[in-house]
Amino acid sequence: MLKIISGSWYNENVYFKFRIHKMSFWKRHLARLIFLPLALWMRTKMIIGNKLIIPNLEIFIMNPCNPYCKDCKDLNSSRSQNFDFDIECLVQDVDDFLGNVDRVHRFIVTGSETFLCRDLNKLLSHLIRQDKIDLINIFTKGFIIPDSNILALLKNGKMLVTISNYPVNDSKNRSQLLAALEENHINYLIKDTWRDLGRYNPVASDRETDLKNRFKQCISKNFHILSNGEYHICLRSSHGKQLDQFSPDDSEDIIFRGRKDPRLFKKELRKLLQKKYITACSKCRGSYREMAIKDHLKKLSGNWYNENIYYKYRIHKMSLRMQYFARLILLPASMLLRFINSSLNRFEQPHVEMPITTRCNFHCRDCSNLITFFKHPVDFDLEMLVRDIDDFLSHVDRVHRFIVMGGETFLYRDLHKLLNYMIIQRKIDLIHLFTNGSIIPEPDITQLLKHRKLLVSISSFPVEVSPNKPRFVAEMEKNHINYIVEDKMWKDMGGFNPIVDNSIEAVKNRFAQCYSRGCHNLSNGEYHVCPRSVHGQALGQFTPDNSDKVIIRGRKDHQTVRKELLTLRQKEYINACRKCTGTLEEDIIPGIQLNKINLVN
């Protein structure tokens, strides 16, 4: 709260200029309190004077870079060539921009490696002379020791050097750079962590509410940039435009080069700053600040809310503000239920998956569930599925979200009968179907999907792979069916025969970091903690250990089954991990198709 009240004059300027960032925790807070009256006066003064103040602004210098970092926010690794921008042109852009605004609190100079720029001294000298710029922040990787001319400029009270925290092996000269900065009493800070500022996502949802929510949470919208004579409110928008990832709307960048109409420019810029989202959001994964209070609230809400209510009452479709409001409103009820369930020692299942068919109309190269590799795909017997549901429900007190999937769910011939049966099960709160969106449901199925216990998730296949997807979504909308369009990229889990390190330590680490270990699976009368364990066993990919599963079918010893389930959930790894790469950080395009001749024989 104090940070918000302090405003950008303090947060983007004074905090760094007077080296408060180097102080201890308590001294930093004391300094903020001391400066607070002056900070409030500066905010009031700017508002009364109707001044256009830019909190922070980046100017990008493109030049040769040593490593191609996957998570570079400026997309350098996507560029085929690197080059220096013309300094004279950059200087003119600075002058043109400053002629149209009243002040810039922090002017950031960044690039692949700024200290490699041949004419950096000319640019810095010019920026230092600008009265409208409070602080000049230059970013570096720490690879290059600047020459004496640059070091002399960096001593200026308006200068701040930020060193990106690369691993020591990647930045051998860092210790020498730090020594030079200390020796010359230059103001600097080390950026301890990297943040993913939104990777390119060609399958991102373009639903208006999703775009607004993505933009509202996104950190990148706070990093404005001058690029090629244009003002952008997002780094990804600027660089994505240059890389032809998308074509921004004309209202999403403001041309300032050569302009001499500050009143009109300010009007256009204020209008741009009021936008709820921009075109770049439709091709971006977004970047979200980690908030401890948000995670704490989610944990307090418990499975009843997170796995059931959040979806059943379509809170997932609301704006972020309404989502937070709904969570707070239902928090007392959630906590009361958690207390009651804990007091009564109830055995509740947050969610469980049940495959109903291995038939699929796609042959995805990267299918995480290995469905592609079934040579003779079949529908599972309806009576056996019903029996397995009954047996499993007899061992638990409640399942908050029961996931039904394939293969392709809507290819299952007895889907109507199965869903009818599941709907009447009181122990099941929500039935969640997954589909690739290529099969339009029959009218009787569509009618059934209207039930409030039903939720449909449409996987993140590109339209080129699933051309019926827009029609499927339209059908859901037309019939007011509760649905989600998934927009996440996929992870490469290694296919059928991955080359992996199968040492005990490596397998444990892989399992600990894998999101699939939360995808517990009920199949063929057995309970597994991972779908690859189920399907890999069926395909003969490996032989699971007896402790990797719990037999459910036909058992009546509830306490023993519950004990076995708890023991299974506490395992540090399973045999399936030896045939899986885990959920690697690298994203891949969803739904890349294989020809049948490429499949395992």
XYZ file of C-alpha atoms in Angstrom:
601
model
C 0.000 0.000 0.000
C 2.818 2.415 0.896
C 4.455 1.689 -2.451
C 1.260 2.645 -4.291
C 0.881 5.847 -2.266
C 4.527 6.810 -2.864
C 3.899 6.985 -6.604
C 6.274 6.793 -9.544
C 8.353 9.868 -8.566
C 9.650 7.925 -5.562
C 9.462 4.328 -6.859
C 11.064 4.945 -10.263
C 13.435 7.774 -9.388
C 14.279 8.633 -5.766
C 14.423 4.997 -4.599
C 17.235 4.279 -7.065
C 18.923 7.681 -7.402
C 19.657 7.985 -3.686
C 20.676 4.314 -3.488
C 17.865 3.432 -1.100
C 17.697 0.083 -2.907
C 21.059 -0.776 -1.293
C 19.849 -0.130 2.265
C 18.651 -2.699 4.789
C 14.978 -3.654 4.937
C 14.110 -1.359 7.848
C 16.099 1.595 6.497
C 14.285 1.278 3.154
C 10.933 1.510 4.925
C 12.100 4.431 7.039
C 13.277 6.267 3.915
C 9.911 5.670 2.245
C 8.093 7.141 5.249
C 10.404 10.173 5.335
C 9.863 10.875 1.639
C 6.114 10.113 1.750
C 4.856 13.713 2.323
C 7.038 15.004 -0.513
C 5.967 12.113 -2.758
C 2.293 12.935 -2.101
C 2.955 16.602 -2.851
C 4.653 15.699 -6.153
C 1.689 13.510 -7.157
C -0.793 16.259 -6.268
C 1.237 18.865 -8.138
C 1.352 16.766 -11.315
C -2.384 16.020 -11.174
C -3.342 19.671 -10.646
C -1.014 20.755 -13.446
C -2.423 18.061 -15.764
C 1.132 16.925 -16.483
C 1.861 13.851 -18.582
C 4.419 11.908 -16.541
C 5.934 8.660 -17.850
C 6.960 6.431 -14.881
C 9.473 4.399 -16.876
C 10.352 4.044 -20.524
C 12.734 1.822 -22.470
C 14.749 2.531 -25.566
C 16.207 -0.526 -27.228
C 19.698 -0.678 -28.736
C 20.116 -3.729 -30.950
C 23.616 -5.092 -31.186
C 25.537 -8.415 -31.277
C 24.754 -10.698 -28.356
C 26.689 -13.730 -27.115
C 24.007 -16.143 -25.782
C 20.563 -16.693 -27.291
C 18.468 -16.890 -24.158
C 15.147 -18.715 -24.446
C 13.344 -16.394 -22.070
C 14.635 -13.088 -23.464
C 11.732 -10.714 -23.059
C 12.814 -8.747 -26.115
C 12.729 -11.791 -28.419
C 16.364 -11.462 -29.503
C 16.606 -15.211 -29.974
C 13.865 -15.000 -32.615
C 15.793 -12.545 -34.754
C 17.907 -13.799 -37.629
C 20.330 -10.844 -37.490
C 21.511 -8.410 -34.843
C 22.568 -4.832 -35.473
C 23.135 -1.444 -33.846
C 20.473 1.210 -34.270
C 21.742 4.512 -35.620
C 22.620 6.684 -32.591
C 21.767 9.939 -34.366
C 18.302 8.571 -35.088
C 17.901 7.443 -31.463
C 18.965 10.869 -30.183
C 16.434 12.534 -32.467
C 13.725 10.136 -31.257
C 14.545 11.042 -27.647
C 14.239 14.751 -28.457
C 10.985 14.281 -30.379
C 9.450 12.250 -27.566
C 10.540 14.564 -24.744
C 9.086 17.475 -26.691
C 5.641 15.901 -26.304
C 5.686 14.870 -22.606
C 6.389 16.669 -19.330
C 8.727 14.215 -17.584
C 10.175 10.685 -17.612
C 11.100 9.409 -14.152
C 13.242 6.464 -15.301
C 14.650 6.176 -18.816
C 15.882 2.622 -19.432
C 18.581 1.893 -22.011
C 18.623 -1.786 -22.913
C 19.677 -4.112 -25.675
C 21.306 -7.428 -26.356
C 24.439 -6.056 -24.622
C 24.395 -2.296 -24.230
C 28.115 -1.912 -23.495
C 28.873 -3.274 -26.976
C 27.134 -0.322 -28.610
C 29.787 1.631 -30.508
C 28.318 5.092 -29.869
C 26.929 4.516 -26.390
C 28.844 7.496 -24.979
C 27.051 9.874 -27.381
C 23.636 8.567 -26.351
C 24.355 8.656 -22.601
C 25.856 12.158 -22.803
C 22.715 13.381 -24.541
C 20.370 11.701 -22.051
C 22.250 13.139 -19.061
C 21.722 16.664 -20.412
C 17.922 16.242 -20.644
C 16.203 18.045 -17.763
C 12.983 16.080 -18.299
C 14.725 12.777 -17.467
C 15.176 12.075 -13.751
C 17.096 8.786 -13.896
C 18.910 6.878 -16.658
C 18.989 3.111 -16.086
C 21.327 1.112 -18.329
C 21.034 -2.696 -18.435
C 23.969 -5.042 -19.031
C 24.676 -8.761 -18.875
C 27.977 -8.146 -17.126
C 30.026 -9.570 -19.998
C 31.762 -6.333 -20.982
C 33.964 -3.994 -18.929
C 33.156 -0.466 -20.223
C 36.006 1.818 -21.226
C 37.102 4.842 -19.199
C 34.858 7.262 -21.139
C 31.738 5.219 -20.354
C 32.798 4.760 -16.714
C 33.145 8.527 -16.378
C 29.574 8.992 -17.635
C 28.270 6.271 -15.309
C 29.527 8.275 -12.311
C 26.854 10.889 -12.974
C 24.190 11.131 -10.248
C 21.457 10.440 -12.806
C 22.935 7.056 -13.799
C 22.050 3.558 -12.576
C 23.540 0.300 -13.911
C 21.465 -2.895 -13.688
C 23.359 -6.174 -14.110
C 21.265 -9.159 -15.209
C 22.001 -12.118 -12.985
C 23.409 -14.623 -15.471
C 25.051 -17.812 -14.154
C 28.718 -17.173 -13.365
C 29.837 -19.484 -16.172
C 27.989 -17.290 -18.655
C 29.420 -14.047 -17.319
C 33.118 -14.508 -16.521
C 33.805 -10.783 -16.439
C 31.113 -9.958 -13.882
C 33.452 -9.832 -10.898
C 35.743 -7.452 -12.802
C 32.779 -5.261 -13.749
C 31.553 -5.126 -10.145
C 35.036 -4.171 -8.978
C 35.179 -1.344 -11.546
C 31.753 -0.046 -10.494
C 32.688 -0.128 -6.805
C 36.039 1.555 -7.434
C 34.344 4.400 -9.329
C 31.458 4.706 -6.804
C 28.932 4.021 -9.571
C 25.313 3.347 -8.600
C 24.327 -0.209 -9.577
C 22.100 -3.118 -8.683
C 22.069 -6.802 -9.578
C 18.819 -8.185 -10.935
C 18.499 -11.389 -8.917
C 15.769 -13.158 -10.848
C 14.421 -13.468 -14.346
C 10.732 -13.373 -15.050
C 8.963 -14.859 -18.039
C 7.406 -11.737 -19.562
C 5.054 -13.661 -21.788
C 6.145 -16.189 -24.374
C 4.700 -16.252 -27.864
C 1.533 -18.342 -27.785
C -0.134 -18.953 -31.172
C -3.081 -20.739 -29.506
C -3.862 -18.101 -26.867
C -7.570 -17.531 -26.297
C -8.892 -14.431 -28.047
C -12.121 -14.301 -26.031
C -12.539 -10.704 -24.858
C -12.772 -11.576 -21.157
C -9.623 -13.711 -21.416
C -7.758 -10.914 -23.220
C -8.780 -8.394 -20.565
C -7.820 -10.735 -17.727
C -4.466 -11.533 -19.348
C -3.656 -7.850 -19.850
C -4.827 -6.803 -16.388
C -2.499 -9.279 -14.669
C 0.395 -8.846 -17.076
C 3.598 -7.211 -15.902
C 4.702 -6.382 -19.450
C 2.093 -3.636 -19.754
C 4.196 -1.624 -17.299
C 7.237 -1.650 -19.611
C 6.657 0.998 -22.263
C 9.099 1.362 -25.128
C 10.233 3.768 -27.835
C 10.849 1.794 -30.999
C 11.283 2.917 -34.590
C 9.660 6.284 -33.915
C 6.658 4.678 -32.193
C 5.495 4.507 -28.570
C 4.293 1.060 -27.436
C 2.866 0.129 -24.035
C 4.259 -3.406 -24.249
C 7.663 -4.784 -25.218
C 6.083 -7.823 -26.847
C 3.852 -5.582 -28.940
C 6.832 -3.659 -30.282
C 9.130 -6.583 -31.026
C 6.315 -8.937 -32.044
C 5.263 -6.411 -34.675
C 8.798 -6.307 -36.086
C 8.880 -10.127 -36.160
C 5.501 -10.272 -37.966
C 3.913 -12.302 -35.167
C 0.807 -10.120 -35.521
C -0.356 -6.791 -36.926
C -1.159 -4.308 -34.136
C -4.200 -2.105 -34.369
C -3.375 1.463 -35.437
C -4.481 2.722 -32.014
C -1.927 0.538 -30.186
C 1.169 2.520 -31.092
C 1.622 6.264 -31.336
C 3.974 7.784 -33.870
C 6.027 10.540 -32.251
C 8.919 10.920 -34.691
C 8.920 14.445 -36.107
C 5.736 15.485 -34.249
C 5.369 18.967 -32.778
C 1.804 18.747 -31.415
C 2.196 17.887 -27.699
C -1.473 18.525 -26.868
C -2.751 16.021 -29.456
C 0.038 13.564 -28.610
C -0.874 13.634 -24.911
C -4.520 13.051 -25.770
C -3.642 10.018 -27.926
C -1.251 8.635 -25.313
C -3.757 8.947 -22.468
C -6.291 7.126 -24.634
C -3.743 4.367 -25.297
C -3.020 4.025 -21.574
C -6.730 3.404 -20.927
C -6.891 0.337 -23.197
C -8.128 -2.873 -21.581
C -6.000 -5.086 -23.870
C -3.993 -4.948 -27.098
C -3.558 -7.211 -30.131
C -0.308 -8.658 -28.748
C -2.345 -10.245 -25.927
C -3.936 -12.615 -28.452
C -0.527 -14.169 -29.197
C 1.015 -14.038 -25.731
C 0.972 -16.343 -22.737
C 1.011 -13.373 -20.401
C 3.266 -12.700 -17.450
C 1.878 -12.765 -13.950
C 3.359 -11.470 -10.736
C 3.643 -14.106 -8.045
C 1.394 -13.008 -5.190
C 1.633 -14.847 -1.891
C -1.807 -13.622 -0.789
C -3.401 -14.955 -3.983
C -1.837 -18.395 -3.467
C -2.838 -18.319 0.198
C -6.466 -17.510 -0.652
C -6.563 -20.347 -3.173
C -5.220 -22.752 -0.582
C -7.738 -21.556 2.009
C -10.598 -21.997 -0.472
C -9.907 -25.719 -0.674
C -10.944 -28.344 -3.199
C -14.685 -27.763 -2.833
C -14.257 -24.299 -4.315
C -11.222 -24.741 -6.588
C -12.295 -28.004 -8.232
C -16.070 -27.581 -8.172
C -17.696 -24.221 -7.450
C -15.185 -22.204 -9.509
C -16.193 -24.149 -12.624
C -19.794 -25.124 -11.901
C -20.975 -21.546 -11.407
C -18.859 -20.274 -14.317
C -16.691 -18.072 -12.139
C -13.845 -18.970 -14.516
C -15.578 -16.841 -17.180
C -15.786 -13.723 -15.005
C -13.458 -10.743 -14.949
C -10.547 -10.933 -12.515
C -12.203 -8.512 -10.126
C -15.377 -10.596 -10.010
C -13.348 -13.793 -9.612
C -11.587 -12.380 -6.546
C -14.901 -11.088 -5.184
C -16.569 -14.501 -5.620
C -13.665 -16.236 -3.891
C -13.857 -13.860 -0.917
C -17.649 -14.176 -0.654
C -17.485 -17.978 -0.587
C -14.345 -18.187 1.560
C -16.200 -18.593 4.906
C -18.273 -21.468 3.484
C -15.142 -23.056 1.982
C -13.254 -22.891 5.263
C -16.225 -24.247 7.206
C -16.489 -27.234 4.859
C -12.759 -27.885 5.161
C -13.076 -27.854 8.949
C -16.096 -30.205 8.926
C -14.456 -32.642 6.493
C -11.260 -32.673 8.523
C -13.153 -33.164 11.797
C -15.160 -36.064 10.379
C -12.039 -37.545 8.728
C -13.752 -37.617 5.344
C -11.789 -39.052 2.426
C -12.296 -36.663 -0.486
C -10.805 -36.813 -3.970
C -10.031 -33.380 -5.503
C -10.198 -34.761 -9.037
C -9.703 -37.994 -10.926
C -9.478 -38.813 -14.643
C -11.147 -41.718 -16.399
C -10.310 -42.573 -20.036
C -13.332 -44.028 -21.826
C -11.833 -44.719 -25.268
C -8.485 -44.929 -27.014
C -10.130 -44.017 -30.315
C -9.094 -40.612 -31.629
C -9.449 -38.905 -34.993
C -6.068 -37.182 -34.549
C -2.555 -38.656 -34.515
C -0.680 -36.161 -32.371
C 3.081 -36.504 -32.275
C 3.271 -35.144 -28.732
C 0.232 -36.783 -27.129
C 1.178 -36.860 -23.454
C -1.161 -39.814 -22.837
C 0.382 -41.961 -25.622
C -3.008 -42.450 -27.322
C -1.337 -42.092 -30.731
C 0.561 -45.345 -30.201
C -2.453 -47.650 -29.809
C -2.518 -49.810 -32.972
C -6.039 -51.087 -32.311
C -7.933 -48.347 -30.431
C -11.211 -49.353 -28.790
C -14.079 -48.031 -26.689
C -14.034 -49.279 -23.109
C -16.985 -51.410 -22.063
C -19.774 -49.286 -20.560
C -20.687 -51.841 -17.877
C -17.078 -52.072 -16.721
C -16.765 -48.270 -16.596
C -19.928 -48.026 -14.500
C -18.689 -50.793 -12.220
C -15.337 -49.041 -11.762
C -17.106 -45.771 -10.948
C -19.272 -47.528 -8.357
C -16.302 -49.307 -6.811
C -14.220 -46.137 -6.623
C -17.050 -44.042 -5.166
C -17.606 -46.694 -2.496
C -14.068 -46.030 -1.217
C -14.255 -42.218 -1.098
C -16.687 -39.750 0.428
C -16.682 -37.324 -2.498
C -15.083 -36.542 -5.869
C -15.127 -32.810 -6.523
C -14.238 -33.050 -10.234
C -14.546 -36.259 -12.247
C -12.730 -35.899 -15.576
C -13.898 -37.920 -18.593
C -11.511 -38.131 -21.532
C -10.240 -40.196 -24.464
C -8.845 -40.501 -27.080
C -11.578 -38.233 -28.317
C -14.416 -38.206 -25.802
C -17.205 -37.535 -28.306
C -16.282 -40.629 -30.343
C -17.405 -42.853 -27.462
C -20.549 -44.674 -28.575
C -22.172 -44.970 -25.132
C -21.352 -41.456 -23.937
C -25.014 -40.523 -23.391
C -25.622 -43.527 -21.127
C -22.384 -42.975 -19.225
C -23.064 -39.287 -18.562
C -26.652 -39.990 -17.533
C -25.342 -42.437 -14.970
C -22.633 -40.124 -13.651
C -24.994 -37.170 -13.270
C -27.126 -39.019 -10.717
C -24.125 -39.942 -8.549
C -24.390 -37.736 -5.465
C -20.746 -38.192 -4.587
C -19.673 -36.505 -7.842
C -19.827 -32.697 -7.764
C -18.707 -31.898 -11.310
C -18.214 -33.948 -14.495
C -15.504 -32.493 -16.722
C -15.244 -33.632 -20.355
C -12.183 -33.023 -22.558
C -12.384 -32.827 -26.356
C -10.306 -31.710 -29.329
C -13.325 -29.783 -30.631
C -13.479 -31.642 -33.934
C -16.618 -33.717 -33.303
C -19.903 -31.816 -33.044
C -22.020 -33.647 -30.428
C -25.315 -35.254 -31.391
C -28.491 -33.413 -30.259
C -29.133 -35.816 -27.354
C -25.581 -35.304 -26.068
C -25.857 -31.536 -26.520
C -29.042 -31.531 -24.459
C -27.288 -33.482 -21.712
C -24.311 -31.093 -21.686
C -26.641 -28.313 -20.516
C -26.792 -29.928 -17.078
C -25.144 -27.763 -14.425
C -22.898 -30.654 -13.319
C -21.277 -30.771 -16.781
C -18.227 -28.813 -17.976
C -16.551 -29.153 -21.390
C -12.892 -28.277 -22.025
C -11.813 -27.766 -25.627
C -8.103 -28.520 -25.958
C -5.722 -25.945 -27.395
C -5.518 -27.302 -30.936
C -4.881 -24.704 -33.649
C -7.771 -24.244 -36.062
C -5.528 -25.625 -38.821
C -5.547 -28.975 -36.998
C -9.125 -28.830 -35.684
C -11.082 -26.814 -38.295
C -14.417 -27.611 -36.603
C -13.300 -25.931 -33.377
C -14.986 -22.534 -34.063
C -18.221 -24.342 -34.939
C -17.930 -26.450 -31.773
C -17.474 -23.319 -29.642
C -20.441 -21.678 -31.385
C -22.545 -24.745 -30.556
C -21.571 -24.464 -26.889
C -22.492 -20.768 -26.844
C -25.774 -21.333 -28.663
C -26.887 -23.924 -26.112
C -25.528 -22.037 -23.055
C -23.242 -24.946 -22.179
C -20.513 -24.412 -19.599
C -17.184 -24.688 -21.438
C -13.528 -23.665 -21.409
C -11.275 -23.109 -24.411
C -7.826 -24.237 -23.298
C -5.039 -21.986 -24.574
C -1.883 -23.460 -23.116
C 1.049 -24.669 -25.164
C 1.995 -28.341 -24.866
C 5.030 -29.965 -23.256
C 7.218 -32.562 -24.942
C 7.178 -35.603 -22.664
C 9.408 -37.691 -24.902
C 7.070 -39.820 -26.999
C 7.258 -43.603 -26.752
C 11.014 -44.150 -26.397
C 12.557 -41.050 -24.803
C 16.258 -40.851 -24.011
C 16.373 -39.913 -20.327
C 18.597 -40.137 -17.280
C 17.158 -42.950 -15.162
C 19.326 -42.587 -12.093
C 17.268 -42.590 -8.898
C 17.994 -38.924 -8.211
C 17.060 -37.868 -11.767
C 13.824 -39.876 -11.717
C 12.835 -38.376 -8.359
C 13.513 -34.843 -9.600
C 11.555 -35.485 -12.788
C 8.537 -36.748 -10.867
C 8.686 -33.920 -8.310
C 8.542 -31.281 -11.058
C 5.993 -33.014 -13.311
C 2.454 -31.629 -13.416
C 1.133 -34.976 -14.713
C 1.638 -36.515 -11.271
C -1.487 -34.590 -10.287
C -3.498 -36.212 -13.111
C -4.638 -39.249 -11.135
C -6.248 -41.876 -13.316
C -8.928 -44.519 -12.892
C -8.692 -47.152 -15.618
C -9.351 -50.885 -15.962
C -10.210 -51.146 -12.281
C -6.894 -49.596 -11.219
C -5.926 -46.249 -9.732
C -2.725 -44.638 -11.065
C -1.149 -41.271 -10.247
C -0.294 -40.576 -13.904
C -2.040 -41.249 -17.255
C 1.244 -42.367 -18.829
C 1.436 -45.055 -16.168
C -1.976 -46.357 -17.303
C -1.427 -46.205 -21.055
C 2.281 -47.091 -20.952
C 1.353 -50.278 -19.108
C -1.351 -51.100 -21.671
C 1.092 -50.498 -24.543
C 3.824 -52.625 -22.980
C 6.097 -49.596 -22.726
C 7.169 -50.709 -19.251
C 6.066 -52.980 -16.434
C 4.719 -50.958 -13.510
C 5.665 -51.908 -10.000
C 2.750 -53.267 -7.980
C 3.104 -50.249 -5.689
C 2.579 -47.891 -8.666
C -1.160 -48.596 -8.652
C -4.040 -49.547 -6.391
C -6.529 -52.232 -7.420
C -10.054 -50.822 -7.019
C -12.326 -53.206 -8.885
C -14.395 -55.526 -6.702
C -12.808 -54.545 -3.397
C -14.852 -53.898 -0.256
C -12.045 -53.237 2.240
C -12.463 -49.470 2.290
C -9.938 -48.627 5.000
C -7.216 -50.712 3.363
C -7.896 -49.139 -0.040
C -7.726 -45.643 1.441
C -4.447 -46.468 3.157
C -3.021 -47.786 -0.129
C -4.180 -44.657 -1.985
C -2.468 -42.405 0.553
C 0.730 -44.462 0.311
C 0.679 -44.257 -3.501
C 0.270 -40.469 -3.418
C 3.358 -40.181 -1.229
C 5.659 -42.057 -3.643
C 8.718 -40.144 -4.837
C 8.530 -41.629 -8.346
C 6.924 -44.409 -10.376
C 8.253 -46.692 -13.115
C 6.511 -44.632 -15.802
C 9.020 -41.855 -15.054
C 11.717 -44.005 -16.671
C 9.924 -43.629 -20.016
C 9.106 -39.933 -19.744
C 11.029 -36.675 -19.922
C 8.658 -35.038 -17.458
C 7.061 -31.688 -18.173
C 10.060 -29.825 -19.529
C 9.991 -26.054 -19.452
C 10.171 -25.830 -23.250
C 6.802 -25.189 -24.938
C 5.747 -26.902 -28.159
C 2.942 -26.215 -30.624
C -0.137 -28.329 -29.766
C -1.425 -31.005 -32.100
C 1.439 -31.565 -34.556
C 0.180 -34.514 -36.599
C 1.944 -37.757 -37.544
C 1.257 -39.986 -40.499
C 0.278 -43.498 -39.500
C 3.467 -44.861 -41.073
C 5.434 -42.910 -38.458
C 3.744 -44.636 -35.534
C 5.286 -47.392 -33.437
C 4.649 -50.824 -34.937
